[in-house]
Each structure stands twice: as C-alpha cells, then as structure tokens.
Amino acid sequence: MKPNNNTTIPLEAQYLYQRGLEMKDQQKVDLALVYLRQAVFIAPGFSKAYLELGNCLARLGRPEEASVYWLKASRIDPIHCGAVADNATMKGQDVNQTVPGQFLTCLVW
C-alpha cells in the first residue's frame, strides 16, 4: 500500500485526528479513541491515526489491540516500523503496574 501524506487525507479525517490528539493530551483517552476511529473510517490509509489509536489503547492497558493498530500503521507507511507506545511503556490494568512496550518489527518479503 502506498504511504499517504496529509495532502491525500480528507480534511474531515485530519480534523478528527487533531481532535483525537487534543483529547489524548487532556487525558481523555476514551474520547480520543472515538475521534481516531472516525478518522480511520473516513481515511483507511491514515497511518498516523492508526498509530495514535494504538498508543491510546496501550494507555488503557490493551496492548494486544494496540499492536493490531501499530501493525496497520506500519503496513501503510513503513516509517512506523518499530512503533511503540508513548514513552516506551504501557500501563497495565493495575494503575501501579507498568509493562514494557511491545515493539513492532517489519518484515521484508
């Protein structure tokens, strides 16, 4: 799949992505997920939105789901190979537990 840059991403998806980032920055991760999911629904090739979806899920202690979105991001745009959760750590279900980040690897066929 060909990498997409912001000039090929619909403005509505870009707006939703930005709102998602704002919500994430305000620690409203559940709301950020809503915006980011809408962004990728509108623009299925929006790799940055998939990457941020993964980061949000990792923050919520859902590393398996996060890795799915990181993999989608890396398949769309190889620049995201090696993607990892924010600050290389993911919060587990227990707020006092920190789990090492899961790194993605890129396969070359």
mmCIF file of N, CA and C in Angstrom, residues 13-79:
data_model
loop_
_atom_site.group_PDB
_atom_site.id
_atom_site.type_symbol
_atom_site.label_atom_id
_atom_site.label_comp_id
_atom_site.label_asym_id
_atom_site.label_seq_id
_atom_site.Cartn_x
_atom_site.Cartn_y
_atom_site.Cartn_z
ATOM 1 N N ALA A 13 -11.092 13.953 8.111
ATOM 2 C CA ALA A 13 -10.286 12.971 8.839
ATOM 3 C C ALA A 13 -9.132 13.658 9.568
ATOM 4 N N GLN A 14 -8.529 14.657 8.936
ATOM 5 C CA GLN A 14 -7.446 15.399 9.588
ATOM 6 C C GLN A 14 -7.962 16.128 10.829
ATOM 7 N N TYR A 15 -9.159 16.713 10.702
ATOM 8 C CA TYR A 15 -9.767 17.407 11.842
ATOM 9 C C TYR A 15 -10.025 16.426 12.987
ATOM 10 N N LEU A 16 -10.610 15.278 12.671
ATOM 11 C CA LEU A 16 -10.895 14.270 13.692
ATOM 12 C C LEU A 16 -9.612 13.777 14.357
ATOM 13 N N TYR A 17 -8.560 13.609 13.566
ATOM 14 C CA TYR A 17 -7.261 13.202 14.096
ATOM 15 C C TYR A 17 -6.747 14.244 15.098
ATOM 16 N N GLN A 18 -6.813 15.511 14.710
ATOM 17 C CA GLN A 18 -6.345 16.582 15.601
ATOM 18 C C GLN A 18 -7.161 16.629 16.895
ATOM 19 N N ARG A 19 -8.472 16.454 16.783
ATOM 20 C CA ARG A 19 -9.321 16.414 17.979
ATOM 21 C C ARG A 19 -8.936 15.223 18.857
ATOM 22 N N GLY A 20 -8.639 14.097 18.233
ATOM 23 C CA GLY A 20 -8.196 12.928 18.979
ATOM 24 C C GLY A 20 -6.922 13.200 19.746
ATOM 25 N N LEU A 21 -5.972 13.876 19.106
ATOM 26 C CA LEU A 21 -4.719 14.219 19.793
ATOM 27 C C LEU A 21 -4.971 15.164 20.964
ATOM 28 N N GLU A 22 -5.879 16.127 20.757
ATOM 29 C CA GLU A 22 -6.213 17.059 21.834
ATOM 30 C C GLU A 22 -6.819 16.315 23.024
ATOM 31 N N MET A 23 -7.720 15.400 22.749
ATOM 32 C CA MET A 23 -8.343 14.627 23.827
ATOM 33 C C MET A 23 -7.305 13.768 24.549
ATOM 34 N N LYS A 24 -6.399 13.183 23.776
ATOM 35 C CA LYS A 24 -5.339 12.368 24.377
ATOM 36 C C LYS A 24 -4.469 13.222 25.295
ATOM 37 N N ASP A 25 -4.122 14.425 24.823
ATOM 38 C CA ASP A 25 -3.301 15.328 25.630
ATOM 39 C C ASP A 25 -4.020 15.763 26.907
ATOM 40 N N GLN A 26 -5.346 15.803 26.866
ATOM 41 C CA GLN A 26 -6.144 16.183 28.036
ATOM 42 C C GLN A 26 -6.483 14.971 28.910
ATOM 43 N N GLN A 27 -5.843 13.837 28.628
ATOM 44 C CA GLN A 27 -6.056 12.598 29.379
ATOM 45 C C GLN A 27 -7.465 12.043 29.209
ATOM 46 N N LYS A 28 -8.129 12.387 28.127
ATOM 47 C CA LYS A 28 -9.458 11.858 27.807
ATOM 48 C C LYS A 28 -9.295 10.799 26.712
ATOM 49 N N VAL A 29 -8.628 9.723 27.080
ATOM 50 C CA VAL A 29 -8.213 8.716 26.112
ATOM 51 C C VAL A 29 -9.408 8.006 25.480
ATOM 52 N N ASP A 30 -10.456 7.745 26.245
ATOM 53 C CA ASP A 30 -11.646 7.102 25.675
ATOM 54 C C ASP A 30 -12.267 7.962 24.577
ATOM 55 N N LEU A 31 -12.327 9.261 24.806
ATOM 56 C CA LEU A 31 -12.872 10.170 23.807
ATOM 57 C C LEU A 31 -11.927 10.278 22.607
ATOM 58 N N ALA A 32 -10.634 10.240 22.865
ATOM 59 C CA ALA A 32 -9.652 10.266 21.778
ATOM 60 C C ALA A 32 -9.857 9.072 20.844
ATOM 61 N N LEU A 33 -10.150 7.906 21.424
ATOM 62 C CA LEU A 33 -10.409 6.716 20.611
ATOM 63 C C LEU A 33 -11.576 6.926 19.650
ATOM 64 N N VAL A 34 -12.611 7.600 20.117
ATOM 65 C CA VAL A 34 -13.790 7.850 19.278
ATOM 66 C C VAL A 34 -13.389 8.678 18.064
ATOM 67 N N TYR A 35 -12.671 9.766 18.291
ATOM 68 C CA TYR A 35 -12.246 10.631 17.190
ATOM 69 C C TYR A 35 -11.307 9.910 16.228
ATOM 70 N N LEU A 36 -10.357 9.175 16.771
ATOM 71 C CA LEU A 36 -9.380 8.497 15.928
ATOM 72 C C LEU A 36 -10.021 7.379 15.111
ATOM 73 N N ARG A 37 -10.957 6.674 15.699
ATOM 74 C CA ARG A 37 -11.660 5.626 14.945
ATOM 75 C C ARG A 37 -12.476 6.229 13.804
ATOM 76 N N GLN A 38 -13.073 7.390 14.040
ATOM 77 C CA GLN A 38 -13.804 8.062 12.972
ATOM 78 C C GLN A 38 -12.847 8.500 11.865
ATOM 79 N N ALA A 39 -11.664 8.950 12.251
ATOM 80 C CA ALA A 39 -10.673 9.393 11.263
ATOM 81 C C ALA A 39 -10.262 8.247 10.342
ATOM 82 N N VAL A 40 -10.005 7.066 10.906
ATOM 83 C CA VAL A 40 -9.591 5.941 10.054
ATOM 84 C C VAL A 40 -10.756 5.355 9.279
ATOM 85 N N PHE A 41 -11.983 5.552 9.763
ATOM 86 C CA PHE A 41 -13.150 5.114 8.996
ATOM 87 C C PHE A 41 -13.263 5.947 7.718
ATOM 88 N N ILE A 42 -13.030 7.238 7.844
ATOM 89 C CA ILE A 42 -13.093 8.142 6.694
ATOM 90 C C ILE A 42 -11.885 7.961 5.785
ATOM 91 N N ALA A 43 -10.717 7.772 6.396
ATOM 92 C CA ALA A 43 -9.472 7.655 5.632
ATOM 93 C C ALA A 43 -8.720 6.399 6.071
ATOM 94 N N PRO A 44 -9.057 5.242 5.487
ATOM 95 C CA PRO A 44 -8.436 3.981 5.906
ATOM 96 C C PRO A 44 -6.921 3.924 5.686
ATOM 97 N N GLY A 45 -6.367 4.856 4.946
ATOM 98 C CA GLY A 45 -4.919 4.881 4.733
ATOM 99 C C GLY A 45 -4.192 5.875 5.617
ATOM 100 N N PHE A 46 -4.846 6.356 6.663
ATOM 101 C CA PHE A 46 -4.288 7.394 7.544
ATOM 102 C C PHE A 46 -3.419 6.723 8.611
ATOM 103 N N SER A 47 -2.159 6.503 8.287
ATOM 104 C CA SER A 47 -1.273 5.736 9.161
ATOM 105 C C SER A 47 -1.059 6.386 10.525
ATOM 106 N N LYS A 48 -0.962 7.705 10.566
ATOM 107 C CA LYS A 48 -0.748 8.387 11.846
ATOM 108 C C LYS A 48 -1.930 8.157 12.792
ATOM 109 N N ALA A 49 -3.131 8.113 12.249
ATOM 110 C CA ALA A 49 -4.304 7.875 13.086
ATOM 111 C C ALA A 49 -4.278 6.455 13.657
ATOM 112 N N TYR A 50 -3.860 5.487 12.838
ATOM 113 C CA TYR A 50 -3.733 4.109 13.343
ATOM 114 C C TYR A 50 -2.678 4.041 14.449
ATOM 115 N N LEU A 51 -1.575 4.745 14.250
ATOM 116 C CA LEU A 51 -0.510 4.761 15.248
ATOM 117 C C LEU A 51 -1.024 5.317 16.577
ATOM 118 N N GLU A 52 -1.757 6.419 16.508
ATOM 119 C CA GLU A 52 -2.289 7.028 17.729
ATOM 120 C C GLU A 52 -3.378 6.175 18.367
ATOM 121 N N LEU A 53 -4.165 5.475 17.537
ATOM 122 C CA LEU A 53 -5.136 4.526 18.090
ATOM 123 C C LEU A 53 -4.409 3.487 18.939
ATOM 124 N N GLY A 54 -3.321 2.972 18.414
ATOM 125 C CA GLY A 54 -2.523 2.004 19.166
ATOM 126 C C GLY A 54 -1.992 2.581 20.463
ATOM 127 N N ASN A 55 -1.515 3.817 20.401
ATOM 128 C CA ASN A 55 -0.984 4.461 21.603
ATOM 129 C C ASN A 55 -2.071 4.643 22.664
ATOM 130 N N CYS A 56 -3.259 5.032 22.230
ATOM 131 C CA CYS A 56 -4.367 5.204 23.181
ATOM 132 C C CYS A 56 -4.759 3.874 23.820
ATOM 133 N N LEU A 57 -4.855 2.841 23.009
ATOM 134 C CA LEU A 57 -5.208 1.521 23.544
ATOM 135 C C LEU A 57 -4.141 1.025 24.517
ATOM 136 N N ALA A 58 -2.880 1.311 24.213
ATOM 137 C CA ALA A 58 -1.807 0.919 25.125
ATOM 138 C C ALA A 58 -1.944 1.642 26.459
ATOM 139 N N ARG A 59 -2.302 2.914 26.405
ATOM 140 C CA ARG A 59 -2.507 3.678 27.641
ATOM 141 C C ARG A 59 -3.638 3.098 28.478
ATOM 142 N N LEU A 60 -4.602 2.508 27.806
ATOM 143 C CA LEU A 60 -5.738 1.915 28.507
ATOM 144 C C LEU A 60 -5.455 0.479 28.962
ATOM 145 N N GLY A 61 -4.234 0.018 28.770
ATOM 146 C CA GLY A 61 -3.872 -1.334 29.199
ATOM 147 C C GLY A 61 -4.365 -2.414 28.274
ATOM 148 N N ARG A 62 -4.491 -2.104 26.985
ATOM 149 C CA ARG A 62 -4.966 -3.073 25.997
ATOM 150 C C ARG A 62 -3.889 -3.290 24.928
ATOM 151 N N PRO A 63 -2.740 -3.882 25.320
ATOM 152 C CA PRO A 63 -1.601 -3.998 24.416
ATOM 153 C C PRO A 63 -1.856 -4.862 23.186
ATOM 154 N N GLU A 64 -2.685 -5.891 23.310
ATOM 155 C CA GLU A 64 -2.942 -6.749 22.147
ATOM 156 C C GLU A 64 -3.666 -5.968 21.059
ATOM 157 N N GLU A 65 -4.682 -5.201 21.443
ATOM 158 C CA GLU A 65 -5.393 -4.377 20.479
ATOM 159 C C GLU A 65 -4.477 -3.292 19.922
ATOM 160 N N ALA A 66 -3.659 -2.713 20.787
ATOM 161 C CA ALA A 66 -2.730 -1.667 20.356
ATOM 162 C C ALA A 66 -1.798 -2.178 19.261
ATOM 163 N N SER A 67 -1.295 -3.388 19.426
ATOM 164 C CA SER A 67 -0.348 -3.921 18.446
ATOM 165 C C SER A 67 -0.995 -4.116 17.075
ATOM 166 N N VAL A 68 -2.297 -4.384 17.049
ATOM 167 C CA VAL A 68 -3.008 -4.518 15.771
ATOM 168 C C VAL A 68 -2.958 -3.195 15.013
ATOM 169 N N TYR A 69 -3.222 -2.091 15.718
ATOM 170 C CA TYR A 69 -3.224 -0.782 15.062
ATOM 171 C C TYR A 69 -1.818 -0.326 14.702
ATOM 172 N N TRP A 70 -0.828 -0.645 15.537
ATOM 173 C CA TRP A 70 0.549 -0.307 15.184
ATOM 174 C C TRP A 70 0.971 -1.060 13.924
ATOM 175 N N LEU A 71 0.546 -2.315 13.813
ATOM 176 C CA LEU A 71 0.865 -3.102 12.627
ATOM 177 C C LEU A 71 0.203 -2.501 11.392
ATOM 178 N N LYS A 72 -1.060 -2.075 11.512
ATOM 179 C CA LYS A 72 -1.735 -1.425 10.385
ATOM 180 C C LYS A 72 -0.977 -0.162 9.968
ATOM 181 N N ALA A 73 -0.562 0.622 10.936
ATOM 182 C CA ALA A 73 0.181 1.853 10.641
ATOM 183 C C ALA A 73 1.472 1.540 9.891
ATOM 184 N N SER A 74 2.190 0.513 10.338
ATOM 185 C CA SER A 74 3.461 0.178 9.702
ATOM 186 C C SER A 74 3.283 -0.422 8.313
ATOM 187 N N ARG A 75 2.154 -1.096 8.082
ATOM 188 C CA ARG A 75 1.890 -1.646 6.750
ATOM 189 C C ARG A 75 1.552 -0.542 5.753
ATOM 190 N N ILE A 76 0.875 0.496 6.221
ATOM 191 C CA ILE A 76 0.529 1.612 5.356
ATOM 192 C C ILE A 76 1.753 2.458 5.074
ATOM 193 N N ASP A 77 2.521 2.738 6.114
ATOM 194 C CA ASP A 77 3.704 3.595 5.976
ATOM 195 C C ASP A 77 4.845 2.988 6.787
ATOM 196 N N PRO A 78 5.872 2.463 6.109
ATOM 197 C CA PRO A 78 6.983 1.795 6.803
ATOM 198 C C PRO A 78 7.728 2.676 7.798
ATOM 199 N N ILE A 79 7.511 3.978 7.761
ATOM 200 C CA ILE A 79 8.165 4.846 8.741
ATOM 201 C C ILE A 79 7.731 4.498 10.166
#
